PDB file of C-alpha atoms in Angstrom:
ATOM      1  CA  MET A   1       3.285 -84.996 -53.685  1.00  0.00           C
ATOM      2  CA  ASN A   2       5.940 -86.312 -51.315  1.00  0.00           C
ATOM      3  CA  ASN A   3       8.426 -83.444 -51.422  1.00  0.00           C
ATOM      4  CA  GLU A   4      11.011 -85.330 -49.354  1.00  0.00           C
ATOM      5  CA  MET A   5      10.986 -88.201 -51.857  1.00  0.00           C
ATOM      6  CA  ILE A   6      11.309 -85.792 -54.787  1.00  0.00           C
ATOM      7  CA  HIS A   7      14.217 -84.040 -53.052  1.00  0.00           C
ATOM      8  CA  LEU A   8      16.062 -87.339 -52.598  1.00  0.00           C
ATOM      9  CA  LEU A   9      15.246 -88.489 -56.136  1.00  0.00           C
ATOM     10  CA  VAL A  10      16.892 -85.362 -57.552  1.00  0.00           C
ATOM     11  CA  ARG A  11      19.941 -85.925 -55.388  1.00  0.00           C
ATOM     12  CA  LYS A  12      20.185 -89.542 -56.535  1.00  0.00           C
ATOM     13  CA  SER A  13      19.981 -88.454 -60.176  1.00  0.00           C
ATOM     14  CA  ARG A  14      22.980 -86.243 -59.476  1.00  0.00           C
ATOM     15  CA  GLY A  15      25.035 -88.890 -57.686  1.00  0.00           C
ATOM     16  CA  ASN A  16      24.053 -88.269 -54.049  1.00  0.00           C
ATOM     17  CA  TYR A  17      22.088 -91.329 -52.882  1.00  0.00           C
ATOM     18  CA  ILE A  18      20.414 -91.504 -49.434  1.00  0.00           C
ATOM     19  CA  ASN A  19      19.229 -94.904 -48.135  1.00  0.00           C
ATOM     20  CA  LYS A  20      15.841 -93.601 -46.983  1.00  0.00           C
ATOM     21  CA  LEU A  21      14.825 -93.002 -50.604  1.00  0.00           C
ATOM     22  CA  ASP A  22      14.009 -96.671 -51.223  1.00  0.00           C
ATOM     23  CA  SER A  23      11.470 -96.861 -48.391  1.00  0.00           C
ATOM     24  CA  LEU A  24       9.878 -93.567 -49.476  1.00  0.00           C
ATOM     25  CA  VAL A  25       9.444 -94.842 -53.035  1.00  0.00           C
ATOM     26  CA  THR A  26       7.973 -98.119 -51.777  1.00  0.00           C
ATOM     27  CA  GLY A  27       5.487 -96.226 -49.589  1.00  0.00           C
ATOM     28  CA  TYR A  28       4.563 -93.914 -52.447  1.00  0.00           C
ATOM     29  CA  GLU A  29       3.984 -96.871 -54.783  1.00  0.00           C
ATOM     30  CA  GLY A  30       1.632 -98.476 -52.259  1.00  0.00           C
ATOM     31  CA  GLU A  31      -0.360 -95.292 -51.716  1.00  0.00           C
ATOM     32  CA  GLU A  32      -0.685 -94.648 -55.463  1.00  0.00           C
ATOM     33  CA  ASP A  33      -1.723 -98.255 -56.051  1.00  0.00           C
ATOM     34  CA  PHE A  34      -4.400 -97.977 -53.375  1.00  0.00           C
ATOM     35  CA  ALA A  35      -5.635 -94.658 -54.778  1.00  0.00           C
ATOM     36  CA  ARG A  36      -6.076 -96.224 -58.228  1.00  0.00           C
ATOM     37  CA  ILE A  37      -8.189 -99.018 -56.748  1.00  0.00           C
ATOM     38  CA  VAL A  38     -10.292 -96.555 -54.745  1.00  0.00           C
ATOM     39  CA  ARG A  39     -11.023 -94.462 -57.822  1.00  0.00           C
ATOM     40  CA  GLN A  40     -12.015 -97.588 -59.731  1.00  0.00           C
ATOM     41  CA  TYR A  41     -14.606 -98.555 -57.104  1.00  0.00           C
ATOM     42  CA  LEU A  42     -15.381 -95.133 -55.649  1.00  0.00           C
ATOM     43  CA  PRO A  43     -18.832 -95.227 -53.987  1.00  0.00           C
ATOM     44  CA  HIS A  44     -21.540 -92.887 -55.249  1.00  0.00           C
ATOM     45  CA  ARG A  45     -21.697 -89.386 -53.783  1.00  0.00           C
ATOM     46  CA  SER A  46     -18.287 -89.693 -52.129  1.00  0.00           C
ATOM     47  CA  LEU A  47     -14.915 -87.939 -52.293  1.00  0.00           C
ATOM     48  CA  PHE A  48     -11.442 -89.393 -51.830  1.00  0.00           C
ATOM     49  CA  LEU A  49      -8.471 -87.448 -50.444  1.00  0.00           C
ATOM     50  CA  THR A  50      -4.846 -88.548 -50.320  1.00  0.00           C
ATOM     51  CA  ASN A  51      -1.899 -87.645 -48.105  1.00  0.00           C
ATOM     52  CA  PHE A  52      -3.831 -85.499 -45.622  1.00  0.00           C
ATOM     53  CA  ILE A  53      -1.409 -83.831 -43.190  1.00  0.00           C
ATOM     54  CA  PHE A  54      -2.743 -81.849 -40.236  1.00  0.00           C
ATOM     55  CA  GLU A  55      -2.025 -80.760 -36.655  1.00  0.00           C
ATOM     56  CA  GLN A  56      -4.751 -81.424 -34.048  1.00  0.00           C
ATOM     57  CA  PRO A  57      -3.066 -81.076 -31.553  1.00  0.00           C
ATOM     58  CA  SER A  58       0.058 -82.894 -32.807  1.00  0.00           C
ATOM     59  CA  TYR A  59       1.117 -83.602 -36.359  1.00  0.00           C
ATOM     60  CA  ALA A  60      -0.453 -86.542 -38.163  1.00  0.00           C
ATOM     61  CA  GLN A  61      -0.658 -87.868 -41.707  1.00  0.00           C
ATOM     62  CA  ILE A  62      -3.378 -90.047 -43.237  1.00  0.00           C
ATOM     63  CA  ASP A  63      -2.718 -91.848 -46.527  1.00  0.00           C
ATOM     64  CA  GLY A  64      -6.335 -91.867 -47.690  1.00  0.00           C
ATOM     65  CA  ILE A  65      -9.686 -90.420 -46.568  1.00  0.00           C
ATOM     66  CA  LEU A  66     -13.019 -91.463 -48.046  1.00  0.00           C
ATOM     67  CA  LEU A  67     -15.704 -88.856 -47.360  1.00  0.00           C
ATOM     68  CA  MET A  68     -19.279 -90.142 -47.335  1.00  0.00           C
ATOM     69  CA  SER A  69     -22.532 -88.429 -46.466  1.00  0.00           C
ATOM     70  CA  ASP A  70     -22.938 -90.466 -43.273  1.00  0.00           C
ATOM     71  CA  ARG A  71     -19.411 -91.601 -42.346  1.00  0.00           C
ATOM     72  CA  ILE A  72     -15.702 -91.074 -42.961  1.00  0.00           C
ATOM     73  CA  HIS A  73     -13.184 -93.850 -43.621  1.00  0.00           C
ATOM     74  CA  LEU A  74      -9.484 -93.354 -42.867  1.00  0.00           C
ATOM     75  CA  TYR A  75      -6.811 -95.560 -44.468  1.00  0.00           C
ATOM     76  CA  GLU A  76      -3.202 -96.278 -43.553  1.00  0.00           C
ATOM     77  CA  VAL A  77      -1.540 -98.106 -46.465  1.00  0.00           C
ATOM     78  CA  LYS A  78       1.462-100.425 -46.184  1.00  0.00           C
ATOM     79  CA  LYS A  79       3.221-102.304 -48.967  1.00  0.00           C
ATOM     80  CA  TYR A  80       4.454-105.284 -46.954  1.00  0.00           C
ATOM     81  CA  ASP A  81       5.251-108.053 -49.454  1.00  0.00           C
ATOM     82  CA  ALA A  82       5.319-111.069 -47.117  1.00  0.00           C
ATOM     83  CA  HIS A  83       3.387-112.694 -44.286  1.00  0.00           C
ATOM     84  CA  CYS A  84       2.076-110.382 -41.574  1.00  0.00           C
ATOM     85  CA  SER A  85       0.718-111.397 -38.192  1.00  0.00           C
ATOM     86  CA  ILE A  86      -0.796-109.632 -35.209  1.00  0.00           C
ATOM     87  CA  ALA A  87      -0.397-110.936 -31.675  1.00  0.00           C
ATOM     88  CA  GLU A  88      -1.328-109.044 -28.504  1.00  0.00           C
ATOM     89  CA  GLY A  89      -1.586-105.780 -30.430  1.00  0.00           C
ATOM     90  CA  LYS A  90       1.871-106.115 -31.987  1.00  0.00           C
ATOM     91  CA  LEU A  91       2.422-106.343 -35.728  1.00  0.00           C
ATOM     92  CA  TYR A  92       4.980-108.723 -37.209  1.00  0.00           C
ATOM     93  CA  TYR A  93       6.213-108.601 -40.787  1.00  0.00           C
ATOM     94  CA  ASN A  94       7.987-111.670 -42.107  1.00  0.00           C
ATOM     95  CA  HIS A  95       8.195-112.824 -38.444  1.00  0.00           C
ATOM     96  CA  ARG A  96       9.967-109.619 -37.358  1.00  0.00           C
ATOM     97  CA  HIS A  97       8.355-107.198 -34.917  1.00  0.00           C
ATOM     98  CA  ILE A  98       7.602-103.761 -36.416  1.00  0.00           C
ATOM     99  CA  ASN A  99       8.505-101.033 -33.938  1.00  0.00           C
ATOM    100  CA  HIS A 100       6.639 -98.264 -35.780  1.00  0.00           C
ATOM    101  CA  ASN A 101       3.281 -99.979 -35.613  1.00  0.00           C
ATOM    102  CA  PRO A 102       0.982 -98.707 -38.420  1.00  0.00           C
ATOM    103  CA  ILE A 103      -2.054 -99.807 -36.397  1.00  0.00           C
ATOM    104  CA  GLN A 104      -1.093 -97.393 -33.647  1.00  0.00           C
ATOM    105  CA  GLN A 105      -0.335 -94.725 -36.258  1.00  0.00           C
ATOM    106  CA  ILE A 106      -3.816 -94.820 -37.790  1.00  0.00           C
ATOM    107  CA  GLU A 107      -5.487 -95.060 -34.359  1.00  0.00           C
ATOM    108  CA  ARG A 108      -3.604 -91.975 -33.185  1.00  0.00           C
ATOM    109  CA  ALA A 109      -4.367 -90.133 -36.432  1.00  0.00           C
ATOM    110  CA  ALA A 110      -8.055 -91.009 -36.022  1.00  0.00           C
ATOM    111  CA  ASP A 111      -8.051 -89.558 -32.487  1.00  0.00           C
ATOM    112  CA  TYR A 112      -6.550 -86.311 -33.780  1.00  0.00           C
ATOM    113  CA  PHE A 113      -8.966 -86.293 -36.724  1.00  0.00           C
ATOM    114  CA  ARG A 114     -11.926 -86.492 -34.333  1.00  0.00           C
ATOM    115  CA  ASN A 115     -10.839 -83.145 -32.904  1.00  0.00           C
ATOM    116  CA  ILE A 116     -11.581 -81.573 -36.301  1.00  0.00           C
ATOM    117  CA  LEU A 117     -15.036 -83.143 -36.345  1.00  0.00           C
ATOM    118  CA  ILE A 118     -15.777 -81.969 -32.802  1.00  0.00           C
ATOM    119  CA  GLN A 119     -14.584 -78.416 -33.486  1.00  0.00           C
ATOM    120  CA  ASN A 120     -16.891 -78.194 -36.503  1.00  0.00           C
ATOM    121  CA  LYS A 121     -19.821 -79.977 -34.827  1.00  0.00           C
ATOM    122  CA  LEU A 122     -19.819 -82.782 -37.380  1.00  0.00           C
ATOM    123  CA  ASN A 123     -21.662 -85.679 -35.782  1.00  0.00           C
ATOM    124  CA  ILE A 124     -20.479 -88.327 -38.225  1.00  0.00           C
ATOM    125  CA  SER A 125     -19.034 -91.795 -37.650  1.00  0.00           C
ATOM    126  CA  LEU A 126     -15.323 -92.368 -38.229  1.00  0.00           C
ATOM    127  CA  GLN A 127     -13.750 -95.700 -39.204  1.00  0.00           C
ATOM    128  CA  PRO A 128      -9.965 -96.202 -39.487  1.00  0.00           C
ATOM    129  CA  HIS A 129      -8.502 -99.073 -41.554  1.00  0.00           C
ATOM    130  CA  LEU A 130      -5.100-100.591 -42.202  1.00  0.00           C
ATOM    131  CA  VAL A 131      -4.567-101.698 -45.815  1.00  0.00           C
ATOM    132  CA  LEU A 132      -1.935-104.276 -46.826  1.00  0.00           C
ATOM    133  CA  ILE A 133      -1.774-103.380 -50.502  1.00  0.00           C
ATOM    134  CA  HIS A 134       0.916-105.741 -51.827  1.00  0.00           C
ATOM    135  CA  PRO A 135      -0.567-108.726 -53.728  1.00  0.00           C
ATOM    136  CA  PHE A 136       1.782-111.128 -51.899  1.00  0.00           C
ATOM    137  CA  ALA A 137       0.827-109.931 -48.414  1.00  0.00           C
ATOM    138  CA  THR A 138      -0.930-112.408 -46.135  1.00  0.00           C
ATOM    139  CA  LEU A 139      -2.367-111.870 -42.675  1.00  0.00           C
ATOM    140  CA  GLU A 140      -2.870-113.876 -39.505  1.00  0.00           C
ATOM    141  CA  GLN A 141      -4.256-112.140 -36.434  1.00  0.00           C
ATOM    142  CA  ASP A 142      -5.747-112.597 -32.970  1.00  0.00           C
ATOM    143  CA  ASP A 143      -8.556-110.529 -31.434  1.00  0.00           C
ATOM    144  CA  SER A 144      -6.289-107.854 -29.931  1.00  0.00           C
ATOM    145  CA  VAL A 145      -6.852-105.261 -32.679  1.00  0.00           C
ATOM    146  CA  GLN A 146     -10.241-103.662 -33.258  1.00  0.00           C
ATOM    147  CA  ILE A 147      -9.686-101.764 -36.495  1.00  0.00           C
ATOM    148  CA  PRO A 148     -10.389-103.588 -39.786  1.00  0.00           C
ATOM    149  CA  ILE A 149      -7.345-104.764 -41.725  1.00  0.00           C
ATOM    150  CA  LEU A 150      -7.844-105.141 -45.474  1.00  0.00           C
ATOM    151  CA  LEU A 151      -5.842-107.175 -47.968  1.00  0.00           C
ATOM    152  CA  ARG A 152      -5.652-106.125 -51.591  1.00  0.00           C
ATOM    153  CA  ASN A 153      -8.054-108.818 -52.787  1.00  0.00           C
ATOM    154  CA  GLN A 154     -10.679-107.602 -50.302  1.00  0.00           C
ATOM    155  CA  LEU A 155     -10.782-103.993 -51.448  1.00  0.00           C
ATOM    156  CA  ARG A 156     -13.343-104.307 -54.241  1.00  0.00           C
ATOM    157  CA  HIS A 157     -15.807-106.035 -51.902  1.00  0.00           C
ATOM    158  CA  HIS A 158     -15.039-103.468 -49.191  1.00  0.00           C
ATOM    159  CA  PHE A 159     -15.974-100.499 -51.395  1.00  0.00           C
ATOM    160  CA  GLN A 160     -18.985-102.265 -52.864  1.00  0.00           C
ATOM    161  CA  MET A 161     -20.293-102.933 -49.346  1.00  0.00           C
ATOM    162  CA  ILE A 162     -19.749 -99.286 -48.421  1.00  0.00           C
ATOM    163  CA  ASP A 163     -21.659 -98.201 -51.501  1.00  0.00           C
ATOM    164  CA  SER A 164     -24.602-100.534 -50.911  1.00  0.00           C
ATOM    165  CA  SER A 165     -24.940 -99.580 -47.241  1.00  0.00           C
ATOM    166  CA  MET A 166     -25.059 -95.823 -47.816  1.00  0.00           C
ATOM    167  CA  HIS A 167     -28.104 -94.115 -46.324  1.00  0.00           C
ATOM    168  CA  SER A 168     -30.661 -92.882 -48.859  1.00  0.00           C
ATOM    169  CA  HIS A 169     -31.061 -89.591 -46.966  1.00  0.00           C
ATOM    170  CA  PRO A 170     -27.599 -87.969 -46.810  1.00  0.00           C
ATOM    171  CA  ARG A 171     -26.650 -86.336 -43.536  1.00  0.00           C
ATOM    172  CA  TYR A 172     -23.716 -84.251 -44.780  1.00  0.00           C
ATOM    173  CA  ASP A 173     -22.444 -83.109 -48.142  1.00  0.00           C
ATOM    174  CA  PRO A 174     -18.971 -84.631 -48.692  1.00  0.00           C
ATOM    175  CA  THR A 175     -17.954 -81.442 -50.511  1.00  0.00           C
ATOM    176  CA  THR A 176     -18.687 -79.407 -47.379  1.00  0.00           C
ATOM    177  CA  ILE A 177     -16.560 -81.761 -45.275  1.00  0.00           C
ATOM    178  CA  HIS A 178     -13.811 -81.533 -47.895  1.00  0.00           C
ATOM    179  CA  ASP A 179     -13.818 -77.721 -47.662  1.00  0.00           C
ATOM    180  CA  ILE A 180     -13.552 -77.925 -43.863  1.00  0.00           C
ATOM    181  CA  LEU A 181     -10.614 -80.344 -44.065  1.00  0.00           C
ATOM    182  CA  ASN A 182      -8.796 -78.099 -46.534  1.00  0.00           C
ATOM    183  CA  TYR A 183      -8.726 -75.434 -43.818  1.00  0.00           C
ATOM    184  CA  TYR A 184      -6.742 -77.826 -41.585  1.00  0.00           C
ATOM    185  CA  ARG A 185      -4.456 -79.282 -44.259  1.00  0.00           C
ATOM    186  CA  ILE A 186      -0.808 -78.277 -43.899  1.00  0.00           C
ATOM    187  CA  ASN A 187       2.442 -78.967 -45.709  1.00  0.00           C
ATOM    188  CA  ASP A 188       4.752 -81.718 -44.534  1.00  0.00           C
ATOM    189  CA  TRP A 189       6.220 -80.781 -41.159  1.00  0.00           C
ATOM    190  CA  HIS A 190       9.396 -82.852 -41.568  1.00  0.00           C
ATOM    191  CA  ASN A 191      12.478 -80.677 -42.020  1.00  0.00           C
ATOM    192  CA  TYR A 192      14.160 -83.103 -44.375  1.00  0.00           C
ATOM    193  CA  PHE A 193      16.708 -80.475 -45.395  1.00  0.00           C
ATOM    194  CA  GLU A 194      18.175 -80.739 -41.889  1.00  0.00           C
ATOM    195  CA  GLN A 195      17.688 -84.500 -41.659  1.00  0.00           C
ATOM    196  CA  HIS A 196      19.553 -85.043 -44.950  1.00  0.00           C
ATOM    197  CA  SER A 197      21.894 -82.049 -44.933  1.00  0.00           C
ATOM    198  CA  PHE A 198      24.113 -81.541 -47.966  1.00  0.00           C
ATOM    199  CA  ASN A 199      25.748 -78.894 -50.135  1.00  0.00           C
ATOM    200  CA  LEU A 200      25.004 -78.309 -53.794  1.00  0.00           C
ATOM    201  CA  SER A 201      28.680 -78.944 -54.403  1.00  0.00           C
ATOM    202  CA  ASP A 202      28.027 -82.568 -53.348  1.00  0.00           C
ATOM    203  CA  LEU A 203      25.978 -82.998 -56.532  1.00  0.00           C
ATOM    204  CA  ARG A 204      27.163 -83.562 -60.062  1.00  0.00           C
ATOM    205  CA  ALA A 205      26.450 -80.421 -62.062  1.00  0.00           C
ATOM    206  CA  GLY A 206      25.322 -80.147 -65.661  1.00  0.00           C
ATOM    207  CA  VAL A 207      22.434 -81.161 -67.902  1.00  0.00           C
ATOM    208  CA  TYR A 208      21.612 -84.866 -67.898  1.00  0.00           C
ATOM    209  CA  CYS A 209      19.284 -87.006 -69.974  1.00  0.00           C
ATOM    210  CA  THR A 210      15.868 -87.311 -68.339  1.00  0.00           C
ATOM    211  CA  ASN A 211      15.364 -90.630 -70.147  1.00  0.00           C
ATOM    212  CA  CYS A 212      18.484 -92.569 -69.108  1.00  0.00           C
ATOM    213  CA  GLY A 213      20.304 -90.276 -66.662  1.00  0.00           C
ATOM    214  CA  SER A 214      23.515 -89.905 -68.685  1.00  0.00           C
ATOM    215  CA  PHE A 215      25.451 -86.649 -68.402  1.00  0.00           C
ATOM    216  CA  LYS A 216      26.981 -87.211 -71.828  1.00  0.00           C
ATOM    217  CA  MET A 217      24.904 -84.612 -73.645  1.00  0.00           C
ATOM    218  CA  GLU A 218      25.788 -83.089 -77.014  1.00  0.00           C
ATOM    219  CA  LYS A 219      24.678 -79.459 -77.301  1.00  0.00           C
ATOM    220  CA  THR A 220      23.351 -78.016 -80.572  1.00  0.00           C
ATOM    221  CA  ALA A 221      21.839 -74.620 -81.301  1.00  0.00           C
ATOM    222  CA  TYR A 222      18.427 -75.500 -79.846  1.00  0.00           C
ATOM    223  CA  TYR A 223      18.709 -78.970 -78.324  1.00  0.00           C
ATOM    224  CA  PHE A 224      20.671 -81.314 -76.109  1.00  0.00           C
ATOM    225  CA  LYS A 225      21.106 -84.840 -77.451  1.00  0.00           C
ATOM    226  CA  CYS A 226      22.052 -87.776 -75.258  1.00  0.00           C
ATOM    227  CA  GLN A 227      25.056 -89.649 -76.612  1.00  0.00           C
ATOM    228  CA  HIS A 228      24.003 -92.764 -74.723  1.00  0.00           C
ATOM    229  CA  CYS A 229      20.307 -93.284 -75.666  1.00  0.00           C
ATOM    230  CA  HIS A 230      20.046 -90.588 -78.389  1.00  0.00           C
ATOM    231  CA  THR A 231      17.079 -88.854 -76.721  1.00  0.00           C
ATOM    232  CA  SER A 232      16.809 -85.143 -77.545  1.00  0.00           C
ATOM    233  CA  ILE A 233      15.477 -82.363 -75.335  1.00  0.00           C
ATOM    234  CA  SER A 234      15.068 -78.698 -76.213  1.00  0.00           C
ATOM    235  CA  LYS A 235      17.070 -76.139 -74.276  1.00  0.00           C
ATOM    236  CA  LYS A 236      13.815 -74.604 -73.030  1.00  0.00           C
ATOM    237  CA  ALA A 237      12.597 -77.974 -71.711  1.00  0.00           C
ATOM    238  CA  ALA A 238      16.003 -78.625 -70.158  1.00  0.00           C
ATOM    239  CA  LEU A 239      15.868 -75.290 -68.335  1.00  0.00           C
ATOM    240  CA  ASP A 240      12.311 -75.967 -67.128  1.00  0.00           C
ATOM    241  CA  TYR A 241      13.518 -79.280 -65.689  1.00  0.00           C
ATOM    242  CA  LEU A 242      16.535 -77.628 -64.044  1.00  0.00           C
ATOM    243  CA  ILE A 243      14.263 -75.024 -62.429  1.00  0.00           C
ATOM    244  CA  GLN A 244      12.126 -77.845 -60.998  1.00  0.00           C
ATOM    245  CA  GLU A 245      15.288 -79.528 -59.703  1.00  0.00           C
ATOM    246  CA  CYS A 246      16.449 -76.318 -58.047  1.00  0.00           C
ATOM    247  CA  ALA A 247      13.045 -75.872 -56.386  1.00  0.00           C
ATOM    248  CA  ALA A 248      13.169 -79.442 -55.036  1.00  0.00           C
ATOM    249  CA  LEU A 249      16.757 -79.218 -53.809  1.00  0.00           C
ATOM    250  CA  THR A 250      16.633 -75.994 -51.804  1.00  0.00           C
ATOM    251  CA  PRO A 251      14.580 -75.007 -48.718  1.00  0.00           C
ATOM    252  CA  GLY A 252      12.339 -71.968 -48.435  1.00  0.00           C
ATOM    253  CA  GLU A 253       9.902 -70.390 -50.846  1.00  0.00           C
ATOM    254  CA  VAL A 254      12.367 -68.969 -53.379  1.00  0.00           C
ATOM    255  CA  ILE A 255      15.023 -70.257 -55.741  1.00  0.00           C
ATOM    256  CA  LYS A 256      18.321 -68.464 -56.232  1.00  0.00           C
ATOM    257  CA  THR A 257      19.829 -67.944 -59.645  1.00  0.00           C
ATOM    258  CA  LYS A 258      23.299 -68.761 -58.293  1.00  0.00           C
ATOM    259  CA  ASP A 259      22.058 -72.232 -57.305  1.00  0.00           C
ATOM    260  CA  LEU A 260      20.397 -72.728 -60.675  1.00  0.00           C
ATOM    261  CA  LEU A 261      23.493 -71.598 -62.548  1.00  0.00           C
ATOM    262  CA  TYR A 262      25.587 -74.026 -60.495  1.00  0.00           C
ATOM    263  CA  LEU A 263      23.395 -76.911 -61.640  1.00  0.00           C
ATOM    264  CA  ILE A 264      23.495 -75.678 -65.249  1.00  0.00           C
ATOM    265  CA  ASN A 265      27.306 -75.590 -65.111  1.00  0.00           C
ATOM    266  CA  ARG A 266      27.703 -73.277 -68.126  1.00  0.00           C
ATOM    267  CA  SER A 267      25.597 -75.535 -70.359  1.00  0.00           C
ATOM    268  CA  LEU A 268      23.250 -72.612 -71.048  1.00  0.00           C
ATOM    269  CA  SER A 269      23.881 -68.895 -71.520  1.00  0.00           C
ATOM    270  CA  SER A 270      23.390 -67.070 -68.202  1.00  0.00           C
ATOM    271  CA  ASN A 271      21.838 -64.071 -69.984  1.00  0.00           C
ATOM    272  CA  TRP A 272      19.304 -66.345 -71.659  1.00  0.00           C
ATOM    273  CA  VAL A 273      18.587 -68.055 -68.335  1.00  0.00           C
ATOM    274  CA  TYR A 274      17.901 -64.687 -66.661  1.00  0.00           C
ATOM    275  CA  ARG A 275      15.582 -63.680 -69.493  1.00  0.00           C
ATOM    276  CA  ILE A 276      13.557 -66.916 -69.238  1.00  0.00           C
ATOM    277  CA  LEU A 277      13.375 -66.657 -65.443  1.00  0.00           C
ATOM    278  CA  ASN A 278      11.979 -63.134 -65.682  1.00  0.00           C
ATOM    279  CA  GLN A 279       9.344 -64.356 -68.135  1.00  0.00           C
ATOM    280  CA  LYS A 280       8.473 -67.540 -66.245  1.00  0.00           C
ATOM    281  CA  LEU A 281       8.686 -66.712 -62.518  1.00  0.00           C
ATOM    282  CA  GLU A 282       7.841 -63.862 -60.181  1.00  0.00           C
ATOM    283  CA  ARG A 283      10.991 -62.072 -59.062  1.00  0.00           C
ATOM    284  CA  VAL A 284      11.319 -61.365 -55.316  1.00  0.00           C
ATOM    285  CA  THR A 285      14.664 -59.583 -55.179  1.00  0.00           C
ATOM    286  CA  TYR A 286      17.639 -59.514 -57.497  1.00  0.00           C
ATOM    287  CA  GLY A 287      18.730 -63.107 -58.002  1.00  0.00           C
ATOM    288  CA  THR A 288      15.715 -64.711 -56.269  1.00  0.00           C
ATOM    289  CA  TYR A 289      12.393 -65.915 -57.666  1.00  0.00           C
ATOM    290  CA  VAL A 290       9.242 -67.465 -56.236  1.00  0.00           C
ATOM    291  CA  LYS A 291       9.488 -71.229 -56.435  1.00  0.00           C
ATOM    292  CA  PRO A 292       7.291 -72.862 -59.070  1.00  0.00           C
ATOM    293  CA  LYS A 293       4.948 -75.670 -58.089  1.00  0.00           C
ATOM    294  CA  LEU A 294       6.482 -79.086 -58.665  1.00  0.00           C
ATOM    295  CA  GLU A 295       4.802 -80.748 -61.632  1.00  0.00           C
ATOM    296  CA  PRO A 296       3.580 -84.383 -61.852  1.00  0.00           C
ATOM    297  CA  ASP A 297       5.565 -84.917 -65.066  1.00  0.00           C
ATOM    298  CA  PHE A 298       8.749 -83.919 -63.209  1.00  0.00           C
ATOM    299  CA  LEU A 299       8.089 -86.615 -60.601  1.00  0.00           C
ATOM    300  CA  ASN A 300       7.325 -89.181 -63.294  1.00  0.00           C
ATOM    301  CA  LYS A 301      10.668 -88.523 -64.991  1.00  0.00           C
ATOM    302  CA  LEU A 302      12.537 -88.813 -61.680  1.00  0.00           C
ATOM    303  CA  LEU A 303      10.801 -92.099 -60.875  1.00  0.00           C
ATOM    304  CA  GLY A 304      11.622 -93.382 -64.360  1.00  0.00           C
ATOM    305  CA  LEU A 305      15.307 -92.680 -63.738  1.00  0.00           C
ATOM    306  CA  TYR A 306      15.091 -94.313 -60.311  1.00  0.00           C
ATOM    307  CA  TYR A 307      13.528 -97.515 -61.660  1.00  0.00           C
ATOM    308  CA  ARG A 308      16.050 -97.626 -64.480  1.00  0.00           C
ATOM    309  CA  SER A 309      18.920 -97.416 -61.998  1.00  0.00           C
ATOM    310  CA  VAL A 310      17.644-100.181 -59.689  1.00  0.00           C
ATOM    311  CA  LYS A 311      16.906-102.759 -62.427  1.00  0.00           C
TER     312      LYS A 311
END
């Protein structure tokens, strides 16, 4: 998961919008779209990894890695929705030069990735690619770039060719390579809490509808009901969602009950909240608990609210 994107999605849902969110969502959409295509045409005896972040010797991130028995393919995915061109090693999007060249990004990441292979004595070929995943993307290029650049309509053929050219006698087990890579995988190194500094008091507090985003919620004995779209959510589910929000909003490895209670804004009994926290999470010290893992359904609800707001 992209924790920075989730952090900014929660802030947007509570009235604190940061411009960078739109580009993060666009990038995430492209990477998820590519991953769906890969899984549809996944070659035999291969494994696919997404969002691989590592440090060898500097930090790098690779959108997709296809592990084969005789080679490894690295993919940088971009969702450019207009004409792209390459001239003298420079990439242009809609006739504008792109300063943060994704070709250079994947080439640099591939160089760092080779250090992992060398350290583990894996004599296996490595092939980086740039993928232009948007269906409207077009490409015109000279001979200045050596890495393959793939358009969306070329991906099926690309994976079919990989599958048909696989050696009958495997050199390495992709699962073994996967286990080695997991040793090097790290969390995102960006300190987005400093880059997008804020206070919880900047956010609108209270329980909101996870279907439409409205804060106009009617409270009953066991449920909250949205007065705008009439969606109901149990108090337990609302608290679970608030805990996920608190985990996404705050740095470190723990959540603080004072932060959670601020978000709740007296919509739930504090005694009941403490009781559920003690049942659900591991307590570290008084008033602090180990952060729960962010759940895919939480992200899906945040993205639903985001798309609803930008219609």
